[in-house]
PDB file of C-alpha atoms and ligand atoms in Angstrom:
ATOM      1  CA  MET A   1      22.844  -8.536 -19.712  1.00  0.00           C
ATOM      2  CA  THR A   2      23.786  -8.434 -16.038  1.00  0.00           C
ATOM      3  CA  LEU A   3      22.285  -5.507 -14.173  1.00  0.00           C
ATOM      4  CA  ASP A   4      24.144  -3.787 -11.331  1.00  0.00           C
ATOM      5  CA  TYR A   5      21.003  -2.417  -9.725  1.00  0.00           C
ATOM      6  CA  ALA A   6      17.307  -1.935 -10.377  1.00  0.00           C
ATOM      7  CA  ILE A   7      14.273  -0.278  -8.822  1.00  0.00           C
ATOM      8  CA  CYS A   8      10.550  -0.479  -9.470  1.00  0.00           C
ATOM      9  CA  GLY A   9       7.385   0.890  -7.933  1.00  0.00           C
ATOM     10  CA  THR A  10       3.684   1.411  -8.330  1.00  0.00           C
ATOM     11  CA  ARG A  11       2.030   4.111 -10.415  1.00  0.00           C
ATOM     12  CA  ASN A  12       2.481   6.882  -7.837  1.00  0.00           C
ATOM     13  CA  SER A  13       6.175   6.080  -7.273  1.00  0.00           C
ATOM     14  CA  ASN A  14       7.432   8.302 -10.125  1.00  0.00           C
ATOM     15  CA  ILE A  15       7.772  11.084  -7.533  1.00  0.00           C
ATOM     16  CA  GLY A  16      10.245   9.013  -5.518  1.00  0.00           C
ATOM     17  CA  LEU A  17      11.994   6.572  -7.858  1.00  0.00           C
ATOM     18  CA  PRO A  18      14.474   9.042  -9.418  1.00  0.00           C
ATOM     19  CA  THR A  19      15.897   9.621  -5.918  1.00  0.00           C
ATOM     20  CA  GLY A  20      16.029   5.878  -5.227  1.00  0.00           C
ATOM     21  CA  LEU A  21      17.752   5.353  -8.578  1.00  0.00           C
ATOM     22  CA  LYS A  22      20.335   8.027  -7.758  1.00  0.00           C
ATOM     23  CA  ILE A  23      21.090   6.357  -4.413  1.00  0.00           C
ATOM     24  CA  LEU A  24      21.635   3.009  -6.168  1.00  0.00           C
ATOM     25  CA  ARG A  25      23.734   4.613  -8.918  1.00  0.00           C
ATOM     26  CA  GLU A  26      26.004   6.146  -6.279  1.00  0.00           C
ATOM     27  CA  GLY A  27      26.509   2.757  -4.639  1.00  0.00           C
ATOM     28  CA  GLY A  28      23.906   3.179  -1.880  1.00  0.00           C
ATOM     29  CA  ASN A  29      22.003   0.256  -0.460  1.00  0.00           C
ATOM     30  CA  ALA A  30      18.555  -1.062  -1.358  1.00  0.00           C
ATOM     31  CA  LEU A  31      17.006  -0.165   2.020  1.00  0.00           C
ATOM     32  CA  ASP A  32      18.033   3.496   1.683  1.00  0.00           C
ATOM     33  CA  ALA A  33      16.755   3.585  -1.906  1.00  0.00           C
ATOM     34  CA  VAL A  34      13.390   2.206  -0.773  1.00  0.00           C
ATOM     35  CA  GLU A  35      13.019   4.466   2.276  1.00  0.00           C
ATOM     36  CA  GLU A  36      14.073   7.689   0.552  1.00  0.00           C
ATOM     37  CA  SER A  37      11.830   7.013  -2.473  1.00  0.00           C
ATOM     38  CA  ILE A  38       8.833   6.356  -0.233  1.00  0.00           C
ATOM     39  CA  LYS A  39       9.454   9.427   1.936  1.00  0.00           C
ATOM     40  CA  LEU A  40       9.024  11.613  -1.159  1.00  0.00           C
ATOM     41  CA  ILE A  41       5.754   9.857  -2.003  1.00  0.00           C
ATOM     42  CA  GLU A  42       4.551  10.259   1.605  1.00  0.00           C
ATOM     43  CA  ASN A  43       5.374  13.976   1.342  1.00  0.00           C
ATOM     44  CA  ASN A  44       3.323  14.494  -1.825  1.00  0.00           C
ATOM     45  CA  PRO A  45       0.106  16.308  -0.755  1.00  0.00           C
ATOM     46  CA  TYR A  46      -1.575  15.418  -4.074  1.00  0.00           C
ATOM     47  CA  ASP A  47      -1.214  11.676  -3.514  1.00  0.00           C
ATOM     48  CA  ILE A  48      -4.349  11.039  -1.491  1.00  0.00           C
ATOM     49  CA  THR A  49      -3.545   7.407  -0.722  1.00  0.00           C
ATOM     50  CA  VAL A  50      -0.172   7.664   1.039  1.00  0.00           C
ATOM     51  CA  GLY A  51       1.300   9.727   3.894  1.00  0.00           C
ATOM     52  CA  PHE A  52       0.384  13.424   4.080  1.00  0.00           C
ATOM     53  CA  ASN A  53      -3.221  13.955   2.909  1.00  0.00           C
ATOM     54  CA  GLY A  54      -3.862  10.209   2.725  1.00  0.00           C
ATOM     55  CA  PHE A  55      -7.486   9.023   2.734  1.00  0.00           C
ATOM     56  CA  PRO A  56      -8.998   9.568   6.199  1.00  0.00           C
ATOM     57  CA  ASN A  57     -10.905   6.868   8.047  1.00  0.00           C
ATOM     58  CA  LEU A  58     -14.665   7.065   8.704  1.00  0.00           C
ATOM     59  CA  LEU A  59     -14.085   9.631  11.425  1.00  0.00           C
ATOM     60  CA  GLY A  60     -12.015  11.910   9.188  1.00  0.00           C
ATOM     61  CA  ILE A  61      -8.718  10.898  10.808  1.00  0.00           C
ATOM     62  CA  VAL A  62      -5.718   9.805   8.729  1.00  0.00           C
ATOM     63  CA  GLU A  63      -4.305   6.490  10.022  1.00  0.00           C
ATOM     64  CA  LEU A  64      -1.206   5.266   8.194  1.00  0.00           C
ATOM     65  CA  ASP A  65       0.338   1.801   7.703  1.00  0.00           C
ATOM     66  CA  ALA A  66       3.873   1.126   6.416  1.00  0.00           C
ATOM     67  CA  SER A  67       6.457  -1.635   6.287  1.00  0.00           C
ATOM     68  CA  ILE A  68       9.963  -2.404   5.097  1.00  0.00           C
ATOM     69  CA  MET A  69      11.775  -5.712   4.612  1.00  0.00           C
ATOM     70  CA  GLU A  70      15.351  -6.667   3.724  1.00  0.00           C
ATOM     71  CA  GLY A  71      15.776  -9.806   1.626  1.00  0.00           C
ATOM     72  CA  SER A  72      19.209 -11.084   2.647  1.00  0.00           C
ATOM     73  CA  THR A  73      18.379 -11.170   6.388  1.00  0.00           C
ATOM     74  CA  ARG A  74      14.578 -11.229   6.196  1.00  0.00           C
ATOM     75  CA  ASN A  75      14.660  -8.476   8.795  1.00  0.00           C
ATOM     76  CA  ALA A  76      11.347  -6.660   8.826  1.00  0.00           C
ATOM     77  CA  GLY A  77       9.618  -3.701  10.487  1.00  0.00           C
ATOM     78  CA  ALA A  78       6.107  -2.317  10.288  1.00  0.00           C
ATOM     79  CA  VAL A  79       3.743   0.188  11.839  1.00  0.00           C
ATOM     80  CA  ALA A  80      -0.043   0.286  11.590  1.00  0.00           C
ATOM     81  CA  ALA A  81      -2.809   2.798  12.337  1.00  0.00           C
ATOM     82  CA  VAL A  82      -0.300   5.555  13.083  1.00  0.00           C
ATOM     83  CA  LYS A  83      -1.645   9.099  13.368  1.00  0.00           C
ATOM     84  CA  ASN A  84       0.142  12.463  13.095  1.00  0.00           C
ATOM     85  CA  PHE A  85       3.473  11.330  11.653  1.00  0.00           C
ATOM     86  CA  ARG A  86       4.352  12.089   8.054  1.00  0.00           C
ATOM     87  CA  HIS A  87       6.852   9.291   7.451  1.00  0.00           C
ATOM     88  CA  PRO A  88       5.577   5.936   8.715  1.00  0.00           C
ATOM     89  CA  ILE A  89       8.127   4.219   6.435  1.00  0.00           C
ATOM     90  CA  SER A  90      10.968   5.662   8.528  1.00  0.00           C
ATOM     91  CA  ILE A  91       9.308   4.599  11.776  1.00  0.00           C
ATOM     92  CA  ALA A  92       8.856   1.093  10.299  1.00  0.00           C
ATOM     93  CA  ARG A  93      12.569   0.987   9.465  1.00  0.00           C
ATOM     94  CA  LYS A  94      13.428   1.946  13.051  1.00  0.00           C
ATOM     95  CA  VAL A  95      11.127  -0.807  14.329  1.00  0.00           C
ATOM     96  CA  MET A  96      13.168  -3.208  12.187  1.00  0.00           C
ATOM     97  CA  GLU A  97      16.585  -1.854  13.080  1.00  0.00           C
ATOM     98  CA  ILE A  98      16.473  -0.908  16.731  1.00  0.00           C
ATOM     99  CA  SER A  99      13.424  -2.452  18.383  1.00  0.00           C
ATOM    100  CA  PRO A 100      13.143  -6.092  19.441  1.00  0.00           C
ATOM    101  CA  HIS A 101       9.814  -6.295  17.539  1.00  0.00           C
ATOM    102  CA  VAL A 102       8.522  -6.516  13.997  1.00  0.00           C
ATOM    103  CA  MET A 103       5.335  -4.455  14.259  1.00  0.00           C
ATOM    104  CA  LEU A 104       4.035  -1.616  16.428  1.00  0.00           C
ATOM    105  CA  VAL A 105       0.490  -0.255  16.145  1.00  0.00           C
ATOM    106  CA  GLY A 106      -1.467   2.851  17.051  1.00  0.00           C
ATOM    107  CA  GLU A 107      -0.527   4.642  20.232  1.00  0.00           C
ATOM    108  CA  GLY A 108       2.474   2.384  20.867  1.00  0.00           C
ATOM    109  CA  ALA A 109       3.929   3.168  17.443  1.00  0.00           C
ATOM    110  CA  GLU A 110       3.317   6.881  18.018  1.00  0.00           C
ATOM    111  CA  ARG A 111       5.071   6.800  21.412  1.00  0.00           C
ATOM    112  CA  PHE A 112       8.003   4.964  19.809  1.00  0.00           C
ATOM    113  CA  ALA A 113       8.233   7.584  17.035  1.00  0.00           C
ATOM    114  CA  LYS A 114       8.018  10.472  19.475  1.00  0.00           C
ATOM    115  CA  ALA A 115      10.689   8.978  21.723  1.00  0.00           C
ATOM    116  CA  LEU A 116      12.982   8.756  18.686  1.00  0.00           C
ATOM    117  CA  GLY A 117      12.448  12.443  17.924  1.00  0.00           C
ATOM    118  CA  TYR A 118      10.096  12.204  14.941  1.00  0.00           C
ATOM    119  CA  GLN A 119       7.955  15.301  14.693  1.00  0.00           C
ATOM    120  CA  GLU A 120       4.243  15.018  15.483  1.00  0.00           C
ATOM    121  CA  GLU A 121       2.167  17.154  13.096  1.00  0.00           C
ATOM    122  CA  ASP A 122      -1.181  17.541  11.426  1.00  0.00           C
ATOM    123  CA  ILE A 123      -1.014  15.378   8.304  1.00  0.00           C
ATOM    124  CA  ILE A 124      -4.139  16.611   6.560  1.00  0.00           C
ATOM    125  CA  ASP A 125      -4.703  20.036   4.989  1.00  0.00           C
ATOM    126  CA  GLU A 126      -7.585  21.740   3.166  1.00  0.00           C
ATOM    127  CA  LEU A 127      -7.097  19.554   0.091  1.00  0.00           C
ATOM    128  CA  GLY A 128      -7.269  16.328   2.117  1.00  0.00           C
ATOM    129  CA  ILE A 129     -10.358  17.550   3.993  1.00  0.00           C
ATOM    130  CA  GLN A 130     -11.999  18.408   0.662  1.00  0.00           C
ATOM    131  CA  ASN A 131     -11.270  14.889  -0.621  1.00  0.00           C
ATOM    132  CA  TYR A 132     -12.933  13.459   2.480  1.00  0.00           C
ATOM    133  CA  HIS A 133     -16.047  15.580   1.884  1.00  0.00           C
ATOM    134  CA  ASN A 134     -16.104  14.612  -1.800  1.00  0.00           C
ATOM    135  CA  ILE A 135     -16.431  10.965  -0.798  1.00  0.00           C
ATOM    136  CA  MET A 136     -18.922  11.810   1.951  1.00  0.00           C
ATOM    137  CA  ASP A 137     -21.169  13.779  -0.395  1.00  0.00           C
ATOM    138  CA  GLY A 138     -22.476  10.475  -1.630  1.00  0.00           C
ATOM    139  CA  LYS A 139     -21.692  10.798  -5.341  1.00  0.00           C
ATOM    140  CA  SER A 140     -19.342   7.845  -5.268  1.00  0.00           C
ATOM    141  CA  LEU A 141     -21.722   5.730  -3.180  1.00  0.00           C
ATOM    142  CA  GLU A 142     -23.831   3.595  -5.479  1.00  0.00           C
ATOM    143  CA  MET A 143     -26.530   3.107  -2.868  1.00  0.00           C
ATOM    144  CA  PRO A 144     -30.196   4.067  -2.495  1.00  0.00           C
ATOM    145  CA  ILE A 145     -30.554   7.673  -1.271  1.00  0.00           C
ATOM    146  CA  GLU A 146     -31.802   6.635   2.169  1.00  0.00           C
ATOM    147  CA  ALA A 147     -28.833   4.311   2.556  1.00  0.00           C
ATOM    148  CA  GLN A 148     -26.463   7.102   1.560  1.00  0.00           C
ATOM    149  CA  GLU A 149     -28.001   9.302   4.215  1.00  0.00           C
ATOM    150  CA  LEU A 150     -27.562   6.634   6.834  1.00  0.00           C
ATOM    151  CA  VAL A 151     -23.980   6.016   5.820  1.00  0.00           C
ATOM    152  CA  ARG A 152     -23.288   9.740   6.087  1.00  0.00           C
ATOM    153  CA  GLU A 153     -24.735   9.582   9.596  1.00  0.00           C
ATOM    154  CA  LEU A 154     -22.421   6.648  10.203  1.00  0.00           C
ATOM    155  CA  PHE A 155     -19.483   8.813   9.190  1.00  0.00           C
ATOM    156  CA  MET A 156     -20.480  11.384  11.752  1.00  0.00           C
ATOM    157  CA  ARG A 157     -21.813   9.221  14.554  1.00  0.00           C
ATOM    158  CA  PHE A 158     -19.992   5.931  14.106  1.00  0.00           C
ATOM    159  CA  ASP A 159     -20.720   4.515  17.537  1.00  0.00           C
ATOM    160  CA  VAL A 160     -24.447   5.257  17.387  1.00  0.00           C
ATOM    161  CA  HIS A 161     -25.162   4.102  13.843  1.00  0.00           C
ATOM    162  CA  LEU A 162     -22.723   1.312  13.051  1.00  0.00           C
ATOM    163  CA  LYS A 163     -24.983  -1.532  14.216  1.00  0.00           C
ATOM    164  CA  GLU A 164     -27.995  -0.201  12.319  1.00  0.00           C
ATOM    165  CA  VAL A 165     -26.061   0.328   9.091  1.00  0.00           C
ATOM    166  CA  MET A 166     -24.488  -3.100   9.239  1.00  0.00           C
ATOM    167  CA  GLU A 167     -27.823  -4.790   9.923  1.00  0.00           C
ATOM    168  CA  ASN A 168     -29.736  -3.024   7.166  1.00  0.00           C
ATOM    169  CA  TYR A 169     -27.342  -2.449   4.322  1.00  0.00           C
ATOM    170  CA  SER A 170     -24.761  -4.497   2.530  1.00  0.00           C
ATOM    171  CA  ILE A 171     -21.840  -2.579   3.921  1.00  0.00           C
ATOM    172  CA  LYS A 172     -19.392  -5.228   2.714  1.00  0.00           C
ATOM    173  CA  GLU A 173     -20.598  -4.743  -0.851  1.00  0.00           C
ATOM    174  CA  TRP A 174     -20.346  -0.972  -0.470  1.00  0.00           C
ATOM    175  CA  TYR A 175     -16.771  -1.234   0.769  1.00  0.00           C
ATOM    176  CA  ARG A 176     -15.977  -3.578  -2.106  1.00  0.00           C
ATOM    177  CA  LYS A 177     -17.100  -0.873  -4.564  1.00  0.00           C
ATOM    178  CA  LEU A 178     -15.356   1.871  -2.638  1.00  0.00           C
ATOM    179  CA  SER A 179     -12.092  -0.038  -2.526  1.00  0.00           C
ATOM    180  CA  PHE A 180     -12.298  -0.684  -6.287  1.00  0.00           C
ATOM    181  CA  ASP A 181     -12.364   3.053  -6.779  1.00  0.00           C
ATOM    182  CA  LYS A 182     -10.676   4.593  -3.759  1.00  0.00           C
ATOM    183  CA  HIS A 183      -7.494   2.654  -3.312  1.00  0.00           C
ATOM    184  CA  GLY A 184      -3.860   3.532  -3.670  1.00  0.00           C
ATOM    185  CA  THR A 185      -0.757   2.684  -1.604  1.00  0.00           C
ATOM    186  CA  THR A 186       2.815   2.817  -2.773  1.00  0.00           C
ATOM    187  CA  ASN A 187       5.233  -0.082  -3.234  1.00  0.00           C
ATOM    188  CA  VAL A 188       8.950   0.273  -3.977  1.00  0.00           C
ATOM    189  CA  ILE A 189      11.343  -2.637  -4.576  1.00  0.00           C
ATOM    190  CA  ALA A 190      15.100  -2.088  -4.973  1.00  0.00           C
ATOM    191  CA  LEU A 191      18.093  -4.256  -5.850  1.00  0.00           C
ATOM    192  CA  ASP A 192      21.494  -2.754  -5.049  1.00  0.00           C
ATOM    193  CA  ASN A 193      24.918  -3.450  -6.538  1.00  0.00           C
ATOM    194  CA  GLU A 194      25.706  -5.875  -3.693  1.00  0.00           C
ATOM    195  CA  SER A 195      22.701  -7.962  -4.872  1.00  0.00           C
ATOM    196  CA  ASN A 196      20.598  -7.009  -1.827  1.00  0.00           C
ATOM    197  CA  LEU A 197      16.858  -6.755  -2.337  1.00  0.00           C
ATOM    198  CA  ALA A 198      14.534  -4.623  -0.197  1.00  0.00           C
ATOM    199  CA  VAL A 199      10.819  -3.828  -0.339  1.00  0.00           C
ATOM    200  CA  GLY A 200       8.833  -0.997   1.233  1.00  0.00           C
ATOM    201  CA  VAL A 201       5.121  -0.192   1.348  1.00  0.00           C
ATOM    202  CA  SER A 202       3.240   2.841   2.665  1.00  0.00           C
ATOM    203  CA  THR A 203      -0.474   3.632   2.644  1.00  0.00           C
ATOM    204  CA  SER A 204      -3.392   5.372   4.261  1.00  0.00           C
ATOM    205  CA  GLY A 205      -5.464   2.280   3.418  1.00  0.00           C
ATOM    206  CA  ILE A 206      -8.938   2.163   1.962  1.00  0.00           C
ATOM    207  CA  ALA A 207     -10.854   5.443   2.121  1.00  0.00           C
ATOM    208  CA  MET A 208     -13.431   5.585   4.923  1.00  0.00           C
ATOM    209  CA  LYS A 209     -12.068   2.505   6.638  1.00  0.00           C
ATOM    210  CA  PHE A 210     -13.310   1.658  10.117  1.00  0.00           C
ATOM    211  CA  PRO A 211     -11.087   3.231  12.783  1.00  0.00           C
ATOM    212  CA  GLY A 212      -8.351   0.736  13.605  1.00  0.00           C
ATOM    213  CA  ARG A 213      -8.668  -1.163  10.322  1.00  0.00           C
ATOM    214  CA  VAL A 214      -5.300  -2.545   9.211  1.00  0.00           C
ATOM    215  CA  GLY A 215      -4.784  -3.626   5.606  1.00  0.00           C
ATOM    216  CA  ASP A 216      -2.202  -5.834   3.932  1.00  0.00           C
ATOM    217  CA  SER A 217       0.543  -3.198   3.686  1.00  0.00           C
ATOM    218  CA  PRO A 218       2.173  -3.830   7.090  1.00  0.00           C
ATOM    219  CA  ILE A 219       1.420  -7.570   7.102  1.00  0.00           C
ATOM    220  CA  PHE A 220       4.472  -9.609   6.063  1.00  0.00           C
ATOM    221  CA  GLY A 221       3.457 -12.328   3.646  1.00  0.00           C
ATOM    222  CA  ALA A 222       0.316 -10.445   2.594  1.00  0.00           C
ATOM    223  CA  GLY A 223       1.127  -6.983   1.166  1.00  0.00           C
ATOM    224  CA  ILE A 224       4.906  -7.242   1.443  1.00  0.00           C
ATOM    225  CA  TYR A 225       7.581  -9.931   1.457  1.00  0.00           C
ATOM    226  CA  CYS A 226      11.257 -10.144   0.549  1.00  0.00           C
ATOM    227  CA  SER A 227      13.892 -12.890   0.484  1.00  0.00           C
ATOM    228  CA  ASP A 228      17.387 -13.012  -1.034  1.00  0.00           C
ATOM    229  CA  LYS A 229      15.819 -14.239  -4.293  1.00  0.00           C
ATOM    230  CA  ALA A 230      12.753 -12.016  -4.753  1.00  0.00           C
ATOM    231  CA  GLY A 231      10.648  -9.207  -3.334  1.00  0.00           C
ATOM    232  CA  SER A 232       6.944  -8.657  -3.833  1.00  0.00           C
ATOM    233  CA  ALA A 233       4.321  -6.095  -2.750  1.00  0.00           C
ATOM    234  CA  CYS A 234       0.651  -5.322  -3.323  1.00  0.00           C
ATOM    235  CA  THR A 235      -1.730  -2.443  -3.751  1.00  0.00           C
ATOM    236  CA  GLY A 236      -5.497  -2.631  -3.848  1.00  0.00           C
ATOM    237  CA  THR A 237      -7.995  -4.190  -1.479  1.00  0.00           C
ATOM    238  CA  GLY A 238      -5.755  -5.331   1.347  1.00  0.00           C
ATOM    239  CA  GLU A 239      -8.241  -7.811   2.745  1.00  0.00           C
ATOM    240  CA  LEU A 240      -7.721  -9.970  -0.367  1.00  0.00           C
ATOM    241  CA  ALA A 241      -3.938 -10.140  -0.034  1.00  0.00           C
ATOM    242  CA  ILE A 242      -4.235 -10.930   3.682  1.00  0.00           C
ATOM    243  CA  ARG A 243      -6.655 -13.802   3.040  1.00  0.00           C
ATOM    244  CA  LEU A 244      -4.472 -15.231   0.266  1.00  0.00           C
ATOM    245  CA  SER A 245      -0.978 -14.620   1.781  1.00  0.00           C
ATOM    246  CA  THR A 246      -0.191 -13.189  -1.620  1.00  0.00           C
ATOM    247  CA  THR A 247       3.418 -11.961  -1.449  1.00  0.00           C
ATOM    248  CA  ARG A 248       4.826 -14.853   0.592  1.00  0.00           C
ATOM    249  CA  LEU A 249       3.446 -17.224  -2.003  1.00  0.00           C
ATOM    250  CA  VAL A 250       4.895 -15.203  -4.905  1.00  0.00           C
ATOM    251  CA  VAL A 251       8.355 -15.280  -3.295  1.00  0.00           C
ATOM    252  CA  ASP A 252       8.021 -18.951  -2.395  1.00  0.00           C
ATOM    253  CA  ARG A 253       7.303 -19.794  -6.059  1.00  0.00           C
ATOM    254  CA  VAL A 254      10.543 -18.074  -7.083  1.00  0.00           C
ATOM    255  CA  HIS A 255      12.374 -20.277  -4.555  1.00  0.00           C
ATOM    256  CA  ARG A 256      10.820 -23.242  -6.371  1.00  0.00           C
ATOM    257  CA  ASN A 257      12.361 -21.984  -9.647  1.00  0.00           C
ATOM    258  CA  ILE A 258       9.212 -20.453 -11.090  1.00  0.00           C
ATOM    259  CA  ALA A 259      10.048 -17.296 -13.098  1.00  0.00           C
ATOM    260  CA  ILE A 260       9.125 -13.981 -11.487  1.00  0.00           C
ATOM    261  CA  ASP A 261       6.428 -13.136 -14.049  1.00  0.00           C
ATOM    262  CA  LYS A 262       4.709 -16.518 -13.707  1.00  0.00           C
ATOM    263  CA  ALA A 263       5.036 -16.391  -9.897  1.00  0.00           C
ATOM    264  CA  THR A 264       3.362 -12.960  -9.858  1.00  0.00           C
ATOM    265  CA  GLU A 265       0.676 -13.868 -12.396  1.00  0.00           C
ATOM    266  CA  MET A 266      -0.305 -16.843 -10.222  1.00  0.00           C
ATOM    267  CA  GLY A 267      -0.842 -14.428  -7.329  1.00  0.00           C
ATOM    268  CA  ILE A 268      -3.582 -12.664  -9.297  1.00  0.00           C
ATOM    269  CA  LEU A 269      -5.079 -15.945 -10.525  1.00  0.00           C
ATOM    270  CA  GLU A 270      -5.477 -17.025  -6.889  1.00  0.00           C
ATOM    271  CA  LEU A 271      -8.202 -14.386  -6.554  1.00  0.00           C
ATOM    272  CA  LYS A 272     -10.463 -17.000  -8.135  1.00  0.00           C
ATOM    273  CA  GLN A 273     -10.407 -18.792  -4.794  1.00  0.00           C
ATOM    274  CA  LEU A 274     -12.385 -15.937  -3.203  1.00  0.00           C
ATOM    275  CA  LYS A 275     -16.066 -15.309  -3.756  1.00  0.00           C
ATOM    276  CA  GLU A 276     -15.893 -11.521  -3.383  1.00  0.00           C
ATOM    277  CA  GLN A 277     -13.520  -9.521  -5.516  1.00  0.00           C
ATOM    278  CA  GLY A 278     -11.769  -6.192  -5.223  1.00  0.00           C
ATOM    279  CA  VAL A 279      -8.667  -4.759  -6.840  1.00  0.00           C
ATOM    280  CA  LEU A 280      -5.283  -6.396  -6.539  1.00  0.00           C
ATOM    281  CA  HIS A 281      -2.056  -5.227  -8.153  1.00  0.00           C
ATOM    282  CA  ILE A 282       1.122  -7.189  -7.433  1.00  0.00           C
ATOM    283  CA  ILE A 283       4.606  -5.947  -8.297  1.00  0.00           C
ATOM    284  CA  SER A 284       7.647  -8.193  -7.856  1.00  0.00           C
ATOM    285  CA  MET A 285      11.353  -8.202  -8.637  1.00  0.00           C
ATOM    286  CA  ASP A 286      13.907 -11.009  -8.572  1.00  0.00           C
ATOM    287  CA  LYS A 287      17.599 -10.882  -7.748  1.00  0.00           C
ATOM    288  CA  SER A 288      18.514 -10.430 -11.416  1.00  0.00           C
ATOM    289  CA  GLY A 289      16.469  -7.201 -11.508  1.00  0.00           C
ATOM    290  CA  GLN A 290      13.583  -8.623 -13.549  1.00  0.00           C
ATOM    291  CA  CYS A 291      10.318  -6.942 -12.606  1.00  0.00           C
ATOM    292  CA  ALA A 292       6.780  -8.285 -13.056  1.00  0.00           C
ATOM    293  CA  ALA A 293       3.461  -6.539 -12.401  1.00  0.00           C
ATOM    294  CA  PHE A 294       0.003  -8.079 -12.755  1.00  0.00           C
ATOM    295  CA  THR A 295      -3.438  -6.793 -11.822  1.00  0.00           C
ATOM    296  CA  ASN A 296      -7.141  -7.567 -12.114  1.00  0.00           C
ATOM    297  CA  LYS A 297      -7.981  -3.893 -12.833  1.00  0.00           C
ATOM    298  CA  ASP A 298      -7.474  -2.659 -16.373  1.00  0.00           C
ATOM    299  CA  GLY A 299      -5.228   0.373 -16.938  1.00  0.00           C
ATOM    300  CA  LEU A 300      -2.868   0.111 -13.957  1.00  0.00           C
ATOM    301  CA  TYR A 301       0.824   0.713 -14.515  1.00  0.00           C
ATOM    302  CA  HIS A 302       4.138   0.874 -12.703  1.00  0.00           C
ATOM    303  CA  TYR A 303       7.628   2.367 -13.074  1.00  0.00           C
ATOM    304  CA  TYR A 304      10.937   0.591 -13.566  1.00  0.00           C
ATOM    305  CA  ALA A 305      14.590   1.591 -13.915  1.00  0.00           C
ATOM    306  CA  ASP A 306      17.893  -0.278 -13.874  1.00  0.00           C
ATOM    307  CA  SER A 307      21.605   0.391 -14.275  1.00  0.00           C
ATOM    308  CA  SER A 308      21.294   0.565 -18.054  1.00  0.00           C
ATOM    309  CA  MET A 309      18.756   3.423 -17.883  1.00  0.00           C
ATOM    310  CA  GLU A 310      18.895   7.157 -17.212  1.00  0.00           C
ATOM    311  CA  ASP A 311      15.380   7.519 -15.753  1.00  0.00           C
ATOM    312  CA  PRO A 312      12.510   5.310 -14.600  1.00  0.00           C
ATOM    313  CA  GLU A 313      10.128   4.337 -17.387  1.00  0.00           C
ATOM    314  CA  LYS A 314       6.384   3.860 -17.205  1.00  0.00           C
ATOM    315  CA  ARG A 315       5.226   0.312 -17.964  1.00  0.00           C
ATOM    316  CA  GLN A 316       1.766  -1.140 -18.296  1.00  0.00           C
ATOM    317  CA  SER A 317       0.949  -3.823 -15.723  1.00  0.00           C
ATOM    318  CA  VAL A 318      -0.520  -7.041 -17.160  1.00  0.00           C
ATOM    319  CA  PHE A 319      -4.293  -7.080 -16.775  1.00  0.00           C
ATOM    320  CA  LEU A 320      -5.983 -10.410 -16.036  1.00  0.00           C
ATOM    321  CA  LYS A 321      -9.746 -10.465 -16.011  1.00  0.00           C
ATOM    322  CA  ILE A 322     -10.894 -12.478 -13.015  1.00  0.00           C
ATOM    323  CA  GLN A 323     -14.551 -13.511 -12.973  1.00  0.00           C
TER     324      GLN A 323
HETATM  325  N1  LIG B   1      -3.559  -2.231   0.059  1.00  0.00           N
HETATM  326  C1  LIG B   1      -3.720  -1.236   1.006  1.00  0.00           C
HETATM  327  C2  LIG B   1      -4.804  -1.460   1.951  1.00  0.00           C
HETATM  328  O1  LIG B   1      -5.721  -2.211   1.689  1.00  0.00           O
HETATM  329  O2  LIG B   1      -4.772  -0.883   3.021  1.00  0.00           O
END
């Protein structure tokens, strides 16, 4: 069966995909379907991994990363470590469409957004602050009590305590555990009825990240990539996808005539090349609208819809145990 259009996204995308599907059904383009779907996810105050009320960094400040890429042109735009703007996906699209650059970070991205008329606002409310304190209270930190106390000090006095914490405790191991638990991000991939593919990603990154930490989500080739033949995006521990160039390799395999499911599966299997593990979930779609999703964490799922369907359906992602 030939599909006219299709859309897929990660587990939190059910809030946005119906809108993306409607745009595609009405003949809209893949970029609009991606952006509008993600804006709804960024708006959702109960999604604590994307946009408004996203996980704060160590200092309690929400810093957002987002990116968008069009397959037919390989045009791309991204922002990283952006504060006080609710829709980083829209700023990323403007970077792609009207700036001479591909990525803007921090203050520069914020100035760009402000100059374009995007509204600056507080993007954390009581619920988001409570989530921050729930992580800080130590219950999710599998560390000795004295280490938990020191890490809490680190949260509050980063500059004073960072060196001591890093010298005395396995902070990398702690972040590995935290990112296994406290990760999120949204990915949306759309194929429109002109056979254009587009991919978008938006995230607040790993909870309690160091200020200025940038994950895979705005890095083309790592957490996002799109060509005229396939699009691919990741959620999970961004450092893994950056080190493995995960999405560029998935798309490249499709260009070498490897089927989308095999190409995506191989992305997860490549985790074996790294000594430390975390979570990785890869979702991909090819130009025929076939979607594949693989992960090394059991129980993850995604949503998919195409022109033969009324609504997006929930699908289990394929779990591969990586030792
Ligand atoms: N995958 C999202 C992040 O690591 O920031």
